[in-house]
mmCIF file of C-alpha atoms and ligand atoms in Angstrom:
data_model
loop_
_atom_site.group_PDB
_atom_site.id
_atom_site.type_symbol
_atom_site.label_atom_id
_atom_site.label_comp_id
_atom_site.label_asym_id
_atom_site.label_seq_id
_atom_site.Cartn_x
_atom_site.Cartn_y
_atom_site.Cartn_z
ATOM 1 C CA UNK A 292 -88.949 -40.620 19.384
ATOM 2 C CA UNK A 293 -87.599 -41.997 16.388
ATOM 3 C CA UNK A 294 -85.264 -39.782 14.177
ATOM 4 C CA UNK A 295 -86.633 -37.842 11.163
ATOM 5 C CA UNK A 296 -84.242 -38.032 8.024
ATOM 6 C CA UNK A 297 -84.744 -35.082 5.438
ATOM 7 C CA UNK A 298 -83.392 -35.048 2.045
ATOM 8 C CA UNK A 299 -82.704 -31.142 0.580
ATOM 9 C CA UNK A 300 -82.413 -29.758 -2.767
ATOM 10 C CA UNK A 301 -80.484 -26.753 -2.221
ATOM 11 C CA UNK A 302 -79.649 -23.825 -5.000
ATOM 12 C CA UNK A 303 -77.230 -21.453 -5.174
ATOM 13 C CA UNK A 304 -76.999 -18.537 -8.073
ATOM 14 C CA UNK A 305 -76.937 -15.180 -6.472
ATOM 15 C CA UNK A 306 -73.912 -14.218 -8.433
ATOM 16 C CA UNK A 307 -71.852 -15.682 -11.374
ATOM 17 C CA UNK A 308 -71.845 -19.419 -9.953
ATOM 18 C CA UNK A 309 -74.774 -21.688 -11.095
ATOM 19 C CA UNK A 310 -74.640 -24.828 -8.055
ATOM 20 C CA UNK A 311 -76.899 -27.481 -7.146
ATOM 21 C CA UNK A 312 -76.516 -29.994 -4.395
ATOM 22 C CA UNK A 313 -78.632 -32.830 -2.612
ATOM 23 C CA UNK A 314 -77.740 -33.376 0.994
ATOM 24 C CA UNK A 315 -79.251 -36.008 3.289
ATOM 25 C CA UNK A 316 -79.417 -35.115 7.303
ATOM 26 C CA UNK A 317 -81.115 -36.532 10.260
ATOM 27 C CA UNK A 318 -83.435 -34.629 12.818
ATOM 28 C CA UNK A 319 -80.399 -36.242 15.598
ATOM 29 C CA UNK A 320 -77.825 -34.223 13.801
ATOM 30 C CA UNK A 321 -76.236 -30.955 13.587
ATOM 31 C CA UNK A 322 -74.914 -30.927 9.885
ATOM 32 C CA UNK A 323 -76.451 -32.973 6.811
ATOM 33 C CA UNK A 324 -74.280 -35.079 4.773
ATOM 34 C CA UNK A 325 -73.316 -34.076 0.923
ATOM 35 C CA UNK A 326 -74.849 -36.456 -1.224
ATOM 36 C CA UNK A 327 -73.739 -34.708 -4.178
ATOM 37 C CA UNK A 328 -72.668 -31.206 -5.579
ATOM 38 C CA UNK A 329 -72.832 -30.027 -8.865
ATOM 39 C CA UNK A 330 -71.479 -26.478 -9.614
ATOM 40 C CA UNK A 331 -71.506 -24.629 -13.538
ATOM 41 C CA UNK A 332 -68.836 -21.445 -13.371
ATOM 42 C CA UNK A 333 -69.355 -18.662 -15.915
ATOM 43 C CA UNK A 334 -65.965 -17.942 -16.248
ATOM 44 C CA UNK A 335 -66.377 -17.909 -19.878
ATOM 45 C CA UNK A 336 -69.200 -16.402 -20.094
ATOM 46 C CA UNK A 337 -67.772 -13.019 -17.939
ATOM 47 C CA UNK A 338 -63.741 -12.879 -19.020
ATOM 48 C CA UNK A 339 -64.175 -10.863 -22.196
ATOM 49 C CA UNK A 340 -65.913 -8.301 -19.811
ATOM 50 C CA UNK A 341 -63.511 -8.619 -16.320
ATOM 51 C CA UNK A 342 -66.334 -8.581 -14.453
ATOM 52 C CA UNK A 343 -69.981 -10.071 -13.898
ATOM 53 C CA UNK A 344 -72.661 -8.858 -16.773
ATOM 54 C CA UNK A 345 -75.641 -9.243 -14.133
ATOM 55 C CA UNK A 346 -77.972 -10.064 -17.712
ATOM 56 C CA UNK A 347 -75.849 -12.439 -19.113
ATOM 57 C CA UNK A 348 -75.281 -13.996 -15.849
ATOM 58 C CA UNK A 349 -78.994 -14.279 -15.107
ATOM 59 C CA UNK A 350 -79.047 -16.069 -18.438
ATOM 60 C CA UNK A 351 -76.375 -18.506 -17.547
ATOM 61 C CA UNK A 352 -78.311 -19.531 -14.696
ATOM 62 C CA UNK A 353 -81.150 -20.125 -16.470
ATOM 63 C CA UNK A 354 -79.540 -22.373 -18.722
ATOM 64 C CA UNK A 355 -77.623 -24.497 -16.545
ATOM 65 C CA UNK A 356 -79.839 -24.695 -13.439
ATOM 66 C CA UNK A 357 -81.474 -27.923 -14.783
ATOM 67 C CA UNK A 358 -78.707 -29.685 -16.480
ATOM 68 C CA UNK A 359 -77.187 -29.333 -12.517
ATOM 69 C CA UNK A 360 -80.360 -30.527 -10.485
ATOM 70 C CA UNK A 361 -80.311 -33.330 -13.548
ATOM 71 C CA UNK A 362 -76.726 -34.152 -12.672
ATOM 72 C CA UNK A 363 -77.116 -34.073 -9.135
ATOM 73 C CA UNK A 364 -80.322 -36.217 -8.462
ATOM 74 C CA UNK A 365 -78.557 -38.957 -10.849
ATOM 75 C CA UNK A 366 -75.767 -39.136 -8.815
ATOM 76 C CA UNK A 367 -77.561 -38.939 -5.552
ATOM 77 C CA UNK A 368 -79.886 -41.914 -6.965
ATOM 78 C CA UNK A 369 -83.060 -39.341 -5.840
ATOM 79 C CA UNK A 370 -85.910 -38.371 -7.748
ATOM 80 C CA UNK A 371 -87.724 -34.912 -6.922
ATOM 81 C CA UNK A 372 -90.291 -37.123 -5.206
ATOM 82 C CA UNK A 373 -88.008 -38.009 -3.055
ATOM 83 C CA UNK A 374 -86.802 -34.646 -1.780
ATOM 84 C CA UNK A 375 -88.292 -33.804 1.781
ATOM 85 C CA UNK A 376 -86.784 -29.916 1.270
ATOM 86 C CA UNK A 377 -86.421 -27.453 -1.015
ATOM 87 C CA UNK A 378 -83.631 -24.730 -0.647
ATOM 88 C CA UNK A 379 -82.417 -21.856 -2.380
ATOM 89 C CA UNK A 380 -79.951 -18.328 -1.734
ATOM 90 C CA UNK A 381 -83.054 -15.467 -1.532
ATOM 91 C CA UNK A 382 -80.119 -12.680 -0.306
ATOM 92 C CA UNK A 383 -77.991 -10.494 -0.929
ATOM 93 C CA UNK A 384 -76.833 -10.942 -4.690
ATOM 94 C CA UNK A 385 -77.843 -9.921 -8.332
ATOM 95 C CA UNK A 386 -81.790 -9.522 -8.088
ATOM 96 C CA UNK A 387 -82.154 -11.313 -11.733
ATOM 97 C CA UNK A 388 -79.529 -14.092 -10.715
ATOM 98 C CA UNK A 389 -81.161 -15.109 -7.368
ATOM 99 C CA UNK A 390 -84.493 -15.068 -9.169
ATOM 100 C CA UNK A 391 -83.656 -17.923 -10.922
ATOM 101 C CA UNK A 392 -82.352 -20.118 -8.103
ATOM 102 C CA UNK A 393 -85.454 -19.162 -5.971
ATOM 103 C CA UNK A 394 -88.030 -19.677 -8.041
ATOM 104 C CA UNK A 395 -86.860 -22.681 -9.359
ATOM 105 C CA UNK A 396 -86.949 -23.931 -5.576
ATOM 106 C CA UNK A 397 -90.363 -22.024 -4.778
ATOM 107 C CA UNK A 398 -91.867 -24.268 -8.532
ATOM 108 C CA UNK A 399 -90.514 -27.491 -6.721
ATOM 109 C CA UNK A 400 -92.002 -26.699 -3.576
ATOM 110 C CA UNK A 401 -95.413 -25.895 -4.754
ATOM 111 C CA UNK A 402 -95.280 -28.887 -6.985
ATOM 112 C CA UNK A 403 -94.328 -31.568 -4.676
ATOM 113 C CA UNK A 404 -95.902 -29.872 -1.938
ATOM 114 C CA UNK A 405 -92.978 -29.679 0.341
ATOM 115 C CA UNK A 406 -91.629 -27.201 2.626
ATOM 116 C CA UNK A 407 -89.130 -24.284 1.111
ATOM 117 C CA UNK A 408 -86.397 -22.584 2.717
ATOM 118 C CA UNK A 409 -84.821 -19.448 2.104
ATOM 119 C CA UNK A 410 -80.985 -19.181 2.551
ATOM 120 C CA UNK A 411 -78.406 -15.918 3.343
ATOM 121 C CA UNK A 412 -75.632 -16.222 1.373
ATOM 122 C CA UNK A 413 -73.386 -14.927 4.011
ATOM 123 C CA UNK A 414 -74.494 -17.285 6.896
ATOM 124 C CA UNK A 415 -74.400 -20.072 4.061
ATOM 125 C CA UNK A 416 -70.956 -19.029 3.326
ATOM 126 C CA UNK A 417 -70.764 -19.106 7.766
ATOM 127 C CA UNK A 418 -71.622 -22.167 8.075
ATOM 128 C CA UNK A 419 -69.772 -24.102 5.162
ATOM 129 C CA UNK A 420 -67.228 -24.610 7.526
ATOM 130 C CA UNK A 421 -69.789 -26.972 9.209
ATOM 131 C CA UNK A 422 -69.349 -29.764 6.259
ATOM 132 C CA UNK A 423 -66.024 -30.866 6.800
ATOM 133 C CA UNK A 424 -64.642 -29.226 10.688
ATOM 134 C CA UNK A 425 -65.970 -29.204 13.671
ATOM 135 C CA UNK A 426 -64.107 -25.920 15.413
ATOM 136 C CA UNK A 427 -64.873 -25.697 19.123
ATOM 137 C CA UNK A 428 -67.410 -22.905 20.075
ATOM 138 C CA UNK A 429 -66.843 -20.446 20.944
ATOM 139 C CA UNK A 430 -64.459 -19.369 17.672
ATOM 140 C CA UNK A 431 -63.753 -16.421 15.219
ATOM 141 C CA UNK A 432 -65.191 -16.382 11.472
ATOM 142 C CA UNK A 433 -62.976 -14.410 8.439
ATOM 143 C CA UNK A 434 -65.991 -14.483 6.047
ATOM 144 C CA UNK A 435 -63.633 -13.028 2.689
ATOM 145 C CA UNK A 436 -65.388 -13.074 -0.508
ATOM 146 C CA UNK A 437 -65.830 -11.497 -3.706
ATOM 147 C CA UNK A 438 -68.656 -9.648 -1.956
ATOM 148 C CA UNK A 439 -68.338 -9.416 1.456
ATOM 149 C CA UNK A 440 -65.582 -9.058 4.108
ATOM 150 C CA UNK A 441 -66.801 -9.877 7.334
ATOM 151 C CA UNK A 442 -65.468 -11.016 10.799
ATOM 152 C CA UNK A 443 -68.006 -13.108 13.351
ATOM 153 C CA UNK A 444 -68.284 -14.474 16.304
ATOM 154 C CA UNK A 445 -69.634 -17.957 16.046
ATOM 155 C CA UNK A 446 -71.251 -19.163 19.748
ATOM 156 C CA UNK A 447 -72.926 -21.819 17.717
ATOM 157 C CA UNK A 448 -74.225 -23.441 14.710
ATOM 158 C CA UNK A 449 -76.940 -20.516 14.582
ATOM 159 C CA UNK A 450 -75.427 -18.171 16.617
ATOM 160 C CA UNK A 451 -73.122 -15.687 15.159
ATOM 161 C CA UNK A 452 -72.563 -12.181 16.043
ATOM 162 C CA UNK A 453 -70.959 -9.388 12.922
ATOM 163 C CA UNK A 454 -68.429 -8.016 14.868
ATOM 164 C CA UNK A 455 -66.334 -6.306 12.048
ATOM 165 C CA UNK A 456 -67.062 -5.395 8.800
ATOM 166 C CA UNK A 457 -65.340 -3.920 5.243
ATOM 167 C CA UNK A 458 -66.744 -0.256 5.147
ATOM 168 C CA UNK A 459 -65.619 -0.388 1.128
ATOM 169 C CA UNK A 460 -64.323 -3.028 -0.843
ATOM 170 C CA UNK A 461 -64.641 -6.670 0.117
ATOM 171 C CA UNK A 462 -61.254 -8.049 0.497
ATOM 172 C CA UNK A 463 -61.966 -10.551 -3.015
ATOM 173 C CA UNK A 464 -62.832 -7.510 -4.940
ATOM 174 C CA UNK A 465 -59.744 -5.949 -4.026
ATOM 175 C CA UNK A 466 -57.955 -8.925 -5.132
ATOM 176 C CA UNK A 467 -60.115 -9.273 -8.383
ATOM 177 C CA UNK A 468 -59.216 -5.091 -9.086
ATOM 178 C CA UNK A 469 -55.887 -5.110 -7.753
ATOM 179 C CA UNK A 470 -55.273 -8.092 -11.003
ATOM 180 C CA UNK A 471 -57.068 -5.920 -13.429
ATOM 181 C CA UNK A 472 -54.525 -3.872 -12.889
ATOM 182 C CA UNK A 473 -51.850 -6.004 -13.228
ATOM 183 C CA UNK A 474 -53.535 -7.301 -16.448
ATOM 184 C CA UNK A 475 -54.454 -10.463 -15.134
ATOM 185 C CA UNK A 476 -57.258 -12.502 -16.317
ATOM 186 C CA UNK A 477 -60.724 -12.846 -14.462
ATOM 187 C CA UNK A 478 -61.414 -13.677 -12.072
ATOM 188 C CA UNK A 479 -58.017 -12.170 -10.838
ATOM 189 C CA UNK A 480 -58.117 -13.750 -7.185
ATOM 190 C CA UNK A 481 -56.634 -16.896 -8.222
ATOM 191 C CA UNK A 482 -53.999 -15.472 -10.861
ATOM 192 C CA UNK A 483 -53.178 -12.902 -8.871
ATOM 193 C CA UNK A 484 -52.488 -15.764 -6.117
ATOM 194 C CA UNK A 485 -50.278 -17.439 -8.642
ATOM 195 C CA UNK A 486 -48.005 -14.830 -9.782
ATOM 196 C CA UNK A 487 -47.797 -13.391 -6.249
ATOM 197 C CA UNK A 488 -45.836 -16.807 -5.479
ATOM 198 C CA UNK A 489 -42.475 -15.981 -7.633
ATOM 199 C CA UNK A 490 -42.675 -12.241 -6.345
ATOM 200 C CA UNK A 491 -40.919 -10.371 -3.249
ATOM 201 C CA UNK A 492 -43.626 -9.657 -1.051
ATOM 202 C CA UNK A 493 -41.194 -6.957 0.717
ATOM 203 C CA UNK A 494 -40.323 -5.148 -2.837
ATOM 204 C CA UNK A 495 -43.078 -2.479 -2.993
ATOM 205 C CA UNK A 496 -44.318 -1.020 0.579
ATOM 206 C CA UNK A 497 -47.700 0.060 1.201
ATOM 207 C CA UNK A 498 -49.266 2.240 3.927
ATOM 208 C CA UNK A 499 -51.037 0.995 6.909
ATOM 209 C CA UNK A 500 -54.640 1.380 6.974
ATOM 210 C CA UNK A 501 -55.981 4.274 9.353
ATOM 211 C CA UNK A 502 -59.622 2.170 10.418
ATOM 212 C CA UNK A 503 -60.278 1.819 14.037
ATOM 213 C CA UNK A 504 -61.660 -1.443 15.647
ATOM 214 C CA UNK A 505 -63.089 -4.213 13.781
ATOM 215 C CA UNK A 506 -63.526 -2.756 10.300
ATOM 216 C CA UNK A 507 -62.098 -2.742 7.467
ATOM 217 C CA UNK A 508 -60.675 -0.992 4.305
ATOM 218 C CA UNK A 509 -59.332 -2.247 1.395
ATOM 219 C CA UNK A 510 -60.259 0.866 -1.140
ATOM 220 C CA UNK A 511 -56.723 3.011 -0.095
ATOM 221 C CA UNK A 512 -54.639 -0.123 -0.865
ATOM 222 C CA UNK A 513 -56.080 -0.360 -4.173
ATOM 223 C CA UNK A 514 -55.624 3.380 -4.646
ATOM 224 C CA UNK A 515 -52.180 2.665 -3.993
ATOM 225 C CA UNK A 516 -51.220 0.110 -6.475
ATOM 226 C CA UNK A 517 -53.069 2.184 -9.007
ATOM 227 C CA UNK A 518 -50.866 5.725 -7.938
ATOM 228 C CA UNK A 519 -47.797 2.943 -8.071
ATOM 229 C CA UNK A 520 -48.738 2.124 -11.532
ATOM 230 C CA UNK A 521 -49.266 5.691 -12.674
ATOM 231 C CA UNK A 522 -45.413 6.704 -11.118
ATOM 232 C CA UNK A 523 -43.345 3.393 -12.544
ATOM 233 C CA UNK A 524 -45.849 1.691 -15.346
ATOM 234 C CA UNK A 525 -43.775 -0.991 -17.112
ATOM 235 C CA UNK A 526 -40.558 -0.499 -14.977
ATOM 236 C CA UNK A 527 -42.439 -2.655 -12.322
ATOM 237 C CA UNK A 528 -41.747 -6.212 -11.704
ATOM 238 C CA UNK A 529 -45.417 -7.406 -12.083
ATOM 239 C CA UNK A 530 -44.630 -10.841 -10.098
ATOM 240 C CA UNK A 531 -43.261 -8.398 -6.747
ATOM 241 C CA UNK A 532 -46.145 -6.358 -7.453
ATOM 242 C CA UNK A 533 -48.527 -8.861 -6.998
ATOM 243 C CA UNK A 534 -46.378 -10.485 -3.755
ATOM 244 C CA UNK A 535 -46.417 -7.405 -2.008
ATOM 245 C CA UNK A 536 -49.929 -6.227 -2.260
ATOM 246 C CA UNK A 537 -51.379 -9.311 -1.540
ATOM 247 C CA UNK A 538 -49.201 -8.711 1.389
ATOM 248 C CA UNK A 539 -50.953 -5.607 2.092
ATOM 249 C CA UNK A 540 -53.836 -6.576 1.798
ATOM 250 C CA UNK A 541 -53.573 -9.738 3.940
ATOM 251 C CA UNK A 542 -51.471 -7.896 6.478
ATOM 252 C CA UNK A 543 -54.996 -5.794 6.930
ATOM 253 C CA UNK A 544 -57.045 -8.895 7.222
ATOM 254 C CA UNK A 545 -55.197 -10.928 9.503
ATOM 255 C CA UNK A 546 -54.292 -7.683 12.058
ATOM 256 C CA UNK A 547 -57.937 -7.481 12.623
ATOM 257 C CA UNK A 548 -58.046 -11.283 13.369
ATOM 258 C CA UNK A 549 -55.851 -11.407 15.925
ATOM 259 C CA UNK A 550 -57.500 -7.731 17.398
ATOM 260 C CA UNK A 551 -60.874 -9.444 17.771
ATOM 261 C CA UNK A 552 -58.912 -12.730 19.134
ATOM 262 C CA UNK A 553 -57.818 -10.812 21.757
ATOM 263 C CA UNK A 554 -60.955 -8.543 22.456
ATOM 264 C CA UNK A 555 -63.250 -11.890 22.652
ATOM 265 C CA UNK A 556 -60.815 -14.403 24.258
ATOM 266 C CA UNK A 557 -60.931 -16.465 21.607
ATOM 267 C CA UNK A 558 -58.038 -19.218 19.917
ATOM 268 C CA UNK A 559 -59.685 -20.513 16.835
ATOM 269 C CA UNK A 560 -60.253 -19.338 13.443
ATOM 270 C CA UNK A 561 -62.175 -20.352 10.277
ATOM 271 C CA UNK A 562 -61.857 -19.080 7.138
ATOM 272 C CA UNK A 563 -64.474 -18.536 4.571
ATOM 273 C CA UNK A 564 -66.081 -17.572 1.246
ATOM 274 C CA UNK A 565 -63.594 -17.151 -2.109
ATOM 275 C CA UNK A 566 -60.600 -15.942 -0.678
ATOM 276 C CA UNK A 567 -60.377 -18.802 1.630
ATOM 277 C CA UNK A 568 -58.350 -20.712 -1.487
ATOM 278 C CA UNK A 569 -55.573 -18.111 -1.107
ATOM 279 C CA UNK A 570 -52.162 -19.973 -0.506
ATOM 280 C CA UNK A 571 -50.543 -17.575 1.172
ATOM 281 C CA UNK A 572 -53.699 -16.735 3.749
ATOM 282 C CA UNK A 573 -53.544 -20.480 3.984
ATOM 283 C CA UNK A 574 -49.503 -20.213 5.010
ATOM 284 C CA UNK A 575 -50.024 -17.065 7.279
ATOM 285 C CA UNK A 576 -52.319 -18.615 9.463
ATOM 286 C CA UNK A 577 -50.574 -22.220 9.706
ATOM 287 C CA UNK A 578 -47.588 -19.915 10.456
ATOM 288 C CA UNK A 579 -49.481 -18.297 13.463
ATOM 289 C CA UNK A 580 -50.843 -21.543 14.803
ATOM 290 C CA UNK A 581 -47.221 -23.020 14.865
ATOM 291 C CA UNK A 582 -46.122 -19.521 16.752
ATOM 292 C CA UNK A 583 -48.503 -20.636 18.926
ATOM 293 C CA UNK A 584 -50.783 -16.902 18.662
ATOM 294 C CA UNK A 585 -54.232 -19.859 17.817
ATOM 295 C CA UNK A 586 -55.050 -23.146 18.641
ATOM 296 C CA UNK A 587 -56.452 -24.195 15.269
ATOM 297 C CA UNK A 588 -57.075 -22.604 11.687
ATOM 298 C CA UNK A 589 -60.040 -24.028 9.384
ATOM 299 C CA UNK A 590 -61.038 -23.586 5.837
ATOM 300 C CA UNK A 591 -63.543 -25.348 3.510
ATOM 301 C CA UNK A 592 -61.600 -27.555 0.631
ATOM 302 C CA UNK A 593 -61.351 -25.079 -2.068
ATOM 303 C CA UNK A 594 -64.375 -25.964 -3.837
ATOM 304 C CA UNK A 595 -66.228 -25.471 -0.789
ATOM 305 C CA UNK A 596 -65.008 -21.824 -0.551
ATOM 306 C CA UNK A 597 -65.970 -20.453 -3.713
ATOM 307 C CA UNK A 598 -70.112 -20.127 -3.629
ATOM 308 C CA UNK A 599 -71.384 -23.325 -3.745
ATOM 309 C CA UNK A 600 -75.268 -25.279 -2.890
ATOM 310 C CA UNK A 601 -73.693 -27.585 -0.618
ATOM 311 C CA UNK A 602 -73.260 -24.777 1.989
ATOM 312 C CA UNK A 603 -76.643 -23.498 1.153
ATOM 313 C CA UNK A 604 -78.349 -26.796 1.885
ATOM 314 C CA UNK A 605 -76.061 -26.824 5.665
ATOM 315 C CA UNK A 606 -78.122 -23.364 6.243
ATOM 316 C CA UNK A 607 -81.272 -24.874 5.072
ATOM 317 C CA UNK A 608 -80.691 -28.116 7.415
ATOM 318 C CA UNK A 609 -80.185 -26.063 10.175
ATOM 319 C CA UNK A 610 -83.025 -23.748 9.432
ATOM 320 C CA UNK A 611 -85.141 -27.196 8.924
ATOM 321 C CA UNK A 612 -83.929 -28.369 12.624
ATOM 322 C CA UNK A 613 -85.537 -24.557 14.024
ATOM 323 C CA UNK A 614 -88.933 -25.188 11.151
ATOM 324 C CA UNK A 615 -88.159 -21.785 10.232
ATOM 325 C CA UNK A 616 -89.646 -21.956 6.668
ATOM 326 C CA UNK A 617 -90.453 -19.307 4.136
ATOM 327 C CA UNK A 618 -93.826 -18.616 2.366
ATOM 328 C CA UNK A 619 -94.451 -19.263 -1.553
ATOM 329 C CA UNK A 620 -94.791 -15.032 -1.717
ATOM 330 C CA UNK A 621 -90.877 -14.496 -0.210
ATOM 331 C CA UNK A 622 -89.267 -12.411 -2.237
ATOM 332 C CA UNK A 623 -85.340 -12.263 -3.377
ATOM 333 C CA UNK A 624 -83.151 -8.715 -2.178
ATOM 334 C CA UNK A 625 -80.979 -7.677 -3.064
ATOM 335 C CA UNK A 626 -77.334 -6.093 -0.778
ATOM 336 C CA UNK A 627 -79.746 -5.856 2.240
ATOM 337 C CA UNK A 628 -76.887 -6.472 4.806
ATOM 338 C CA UNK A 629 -78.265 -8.855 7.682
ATOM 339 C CA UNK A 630 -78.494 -6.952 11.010
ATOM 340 C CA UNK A 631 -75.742 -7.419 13.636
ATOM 341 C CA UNK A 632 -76.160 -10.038 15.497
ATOM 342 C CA UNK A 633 -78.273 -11.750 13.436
ATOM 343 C CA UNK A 634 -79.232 -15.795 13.449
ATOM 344 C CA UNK A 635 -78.571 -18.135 10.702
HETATM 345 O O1 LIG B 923 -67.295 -16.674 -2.410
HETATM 346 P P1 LIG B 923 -67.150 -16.326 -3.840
HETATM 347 O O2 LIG B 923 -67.186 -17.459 -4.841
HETATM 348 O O3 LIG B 923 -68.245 -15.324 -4.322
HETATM 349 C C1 LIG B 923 -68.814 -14.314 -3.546
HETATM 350 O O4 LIG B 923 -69.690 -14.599 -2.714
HETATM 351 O O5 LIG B 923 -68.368 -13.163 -3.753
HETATM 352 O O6 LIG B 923 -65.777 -15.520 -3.961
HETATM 353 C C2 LIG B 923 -65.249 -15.127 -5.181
HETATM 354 C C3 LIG B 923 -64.019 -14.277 -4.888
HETATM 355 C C4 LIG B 923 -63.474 -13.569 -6.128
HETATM 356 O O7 LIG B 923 -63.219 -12.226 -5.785
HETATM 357 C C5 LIG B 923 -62.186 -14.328 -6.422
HETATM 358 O O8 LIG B 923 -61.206 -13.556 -7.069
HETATM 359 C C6 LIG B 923 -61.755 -14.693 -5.006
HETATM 360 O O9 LIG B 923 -62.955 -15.101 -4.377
HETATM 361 N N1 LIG B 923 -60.761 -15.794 -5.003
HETATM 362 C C7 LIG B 923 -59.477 -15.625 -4.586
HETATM 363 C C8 LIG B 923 -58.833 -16.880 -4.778
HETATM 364 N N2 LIG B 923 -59.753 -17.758 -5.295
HETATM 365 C C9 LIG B 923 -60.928 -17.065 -5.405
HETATM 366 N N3 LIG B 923 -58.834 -14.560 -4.088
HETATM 367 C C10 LIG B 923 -57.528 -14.711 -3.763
HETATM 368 N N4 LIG B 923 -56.855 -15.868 -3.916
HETATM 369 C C11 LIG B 923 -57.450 -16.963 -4.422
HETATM 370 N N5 LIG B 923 -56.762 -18.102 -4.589
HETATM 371 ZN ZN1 LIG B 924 -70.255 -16.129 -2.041
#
């Protein structure tokens, strides 16, 4: 039988990123090829509030959905006639953000008459890893976002199994507070990152976090920095602040790594979603490959981490491959967490 090539319009804009990409995969393959990505941040749009305005970022989408798909057809040298697949994030997120993504996909589909699929941002996030490693199955997933703070275990491309999860904060939001604090600007993952590099990450101690198992908590550690603030305010050095939380915080992350290494036999590890750009994440787990503790460590490139359509048109590809397609009538949700054990 000869192979089938699909071309897929995939959207992305469940939260404050507006992303469009056009990816290109064959019916004999397991991931598509990136043909081109475009992705609109709202940065701007959010800093003067330090946090998402779910209205105005709604809004943003809106206006910069088609100057994206614009962008990225050009590039890809496709018109919409030529798109075989039409993609977009349906959950979880902002309800008015992923409307816009969504529909947008569910017009295009109706129009040109060609099948639409319906993408989780989480197993999007998953499977990102998919565009540029190919990690040996069975291996561990940190999925560490703004979001959601997850840890799987991936058997396949479309097998994965939640076998931890954050019972509070996601481990990005604790980042993104935990700079708020500091007075950092937004989003505070990345400065926080920054300043954390001239700091003494063994300045400042925090306590060890009393979860059993697989789960975690990030909410005490926060509560922490803000009791620290409240006892030594401007007496602290800000850079050794920021070093020794993101210790904390880290310490808690990668602890449950290595737990669920252990309790599933396992040597490899991806990381994914925002905090996947952290440098010192990055360092920690090149340090525990060298001890010799994994085999291998994977992460997107950066701009793979952050949300992006690229990863969203992976999960449609490999949705494609099953012909599990959605109906014109799916709706969007909203924080419905998928069910353990759940396929992509
Ligand atoms: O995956 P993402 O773009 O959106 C969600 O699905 O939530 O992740 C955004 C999160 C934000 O909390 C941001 O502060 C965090 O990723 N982030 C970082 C870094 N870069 C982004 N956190 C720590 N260090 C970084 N370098
Ligand atoms: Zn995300």
């Amino acid at each position: 039988m000869s192979k089938q090539i699909v071309h897929i319009l995939a959207f992305e804009s469940s939260c404050d990123d507006t992303s469009v990409a056009v990816l290109r995969g064959s019916s004999g393959g397991e991931v598509p090829e990136v043909l081109s990505v475009a992705v609109q941040s709202q940065d701007e749009v959010h800093q003067k509030f330090g946090g998402v305005v779910p209205e105005l970022a709604s809004r943003a989408h809106l206006k910069n959905l088609i100057p994206c798909t614009r962008k990225v057809l050009h590039e890809s040298g496709l018109g919409f006639s030529d798109i075989d697949l039409f993609a977009a994030t349906h959950r979880p997120g902002l309800v008015g953000c992923l409307l816009i993504g969504h529909s947008g996909a569910k017009a295009l589909s109706f129009l040109f008459d060609r099948p639409l699929v319906s993408c989780h941002h989480i197993h999007s996030h998953l499977q990102s890893i998919f565009l540029e490693h190919s990690p040996t199955f069975p291996f561990l997933t940190a999925v560490v976002s703004g979001g959601h703070t997850s840890l799987y275990v991936v058997r396949s491309f479309d097998d994965f199994e939640e076998v931890g999860v954050t019972l509070d904060d996601a481990l990005g939001e604790a980042f993104d507070k935990g700079a708020k604090l500091l007075g950092l600007g937004f989003p505070g993952g990345p400065e926080l990152d920054r300043l954390a590099q001239s700091g003494d990450s063994g300045r400042y101690r925090f306590g060890r976090v009393k979860v059993a198992g697989l789960d975690f908590s990030f909410s005490g550690l926060k509560s922490e920095l803000q009791r620290l603030f409240q006892r030594e305010g401007e007496a602290l050095d800000r850079a050794d602040v920021a070093a020794s939380y993101q210790s904390a915080l880290l310490d808690h992350l990668l602890q449950r790594v290595e737990l669920a290494l252990t309790q599933f036999g396992l040597r490899e590890v991806a990381i994914v979603g925002g905090v996947a750009r952290n440098s010192e994440l990055r360092k920690r787990l090149a340090s525990l490959m060298e001890s010799g503790s994994l085999r291998a460590w994977y992460a997107p490139s950066p701009q793979f981490c952050t949300d992006n359509a690229a990863m969203v048109g992976v999960s449609a590809f490999r949705k494609w491959k099953r012909k599990e397609f959605s109906s014109l009538f799916e709706d969007v949700g909203s924080t419905r967490r998928p069910a353990r054990g759940s396929r992509g």
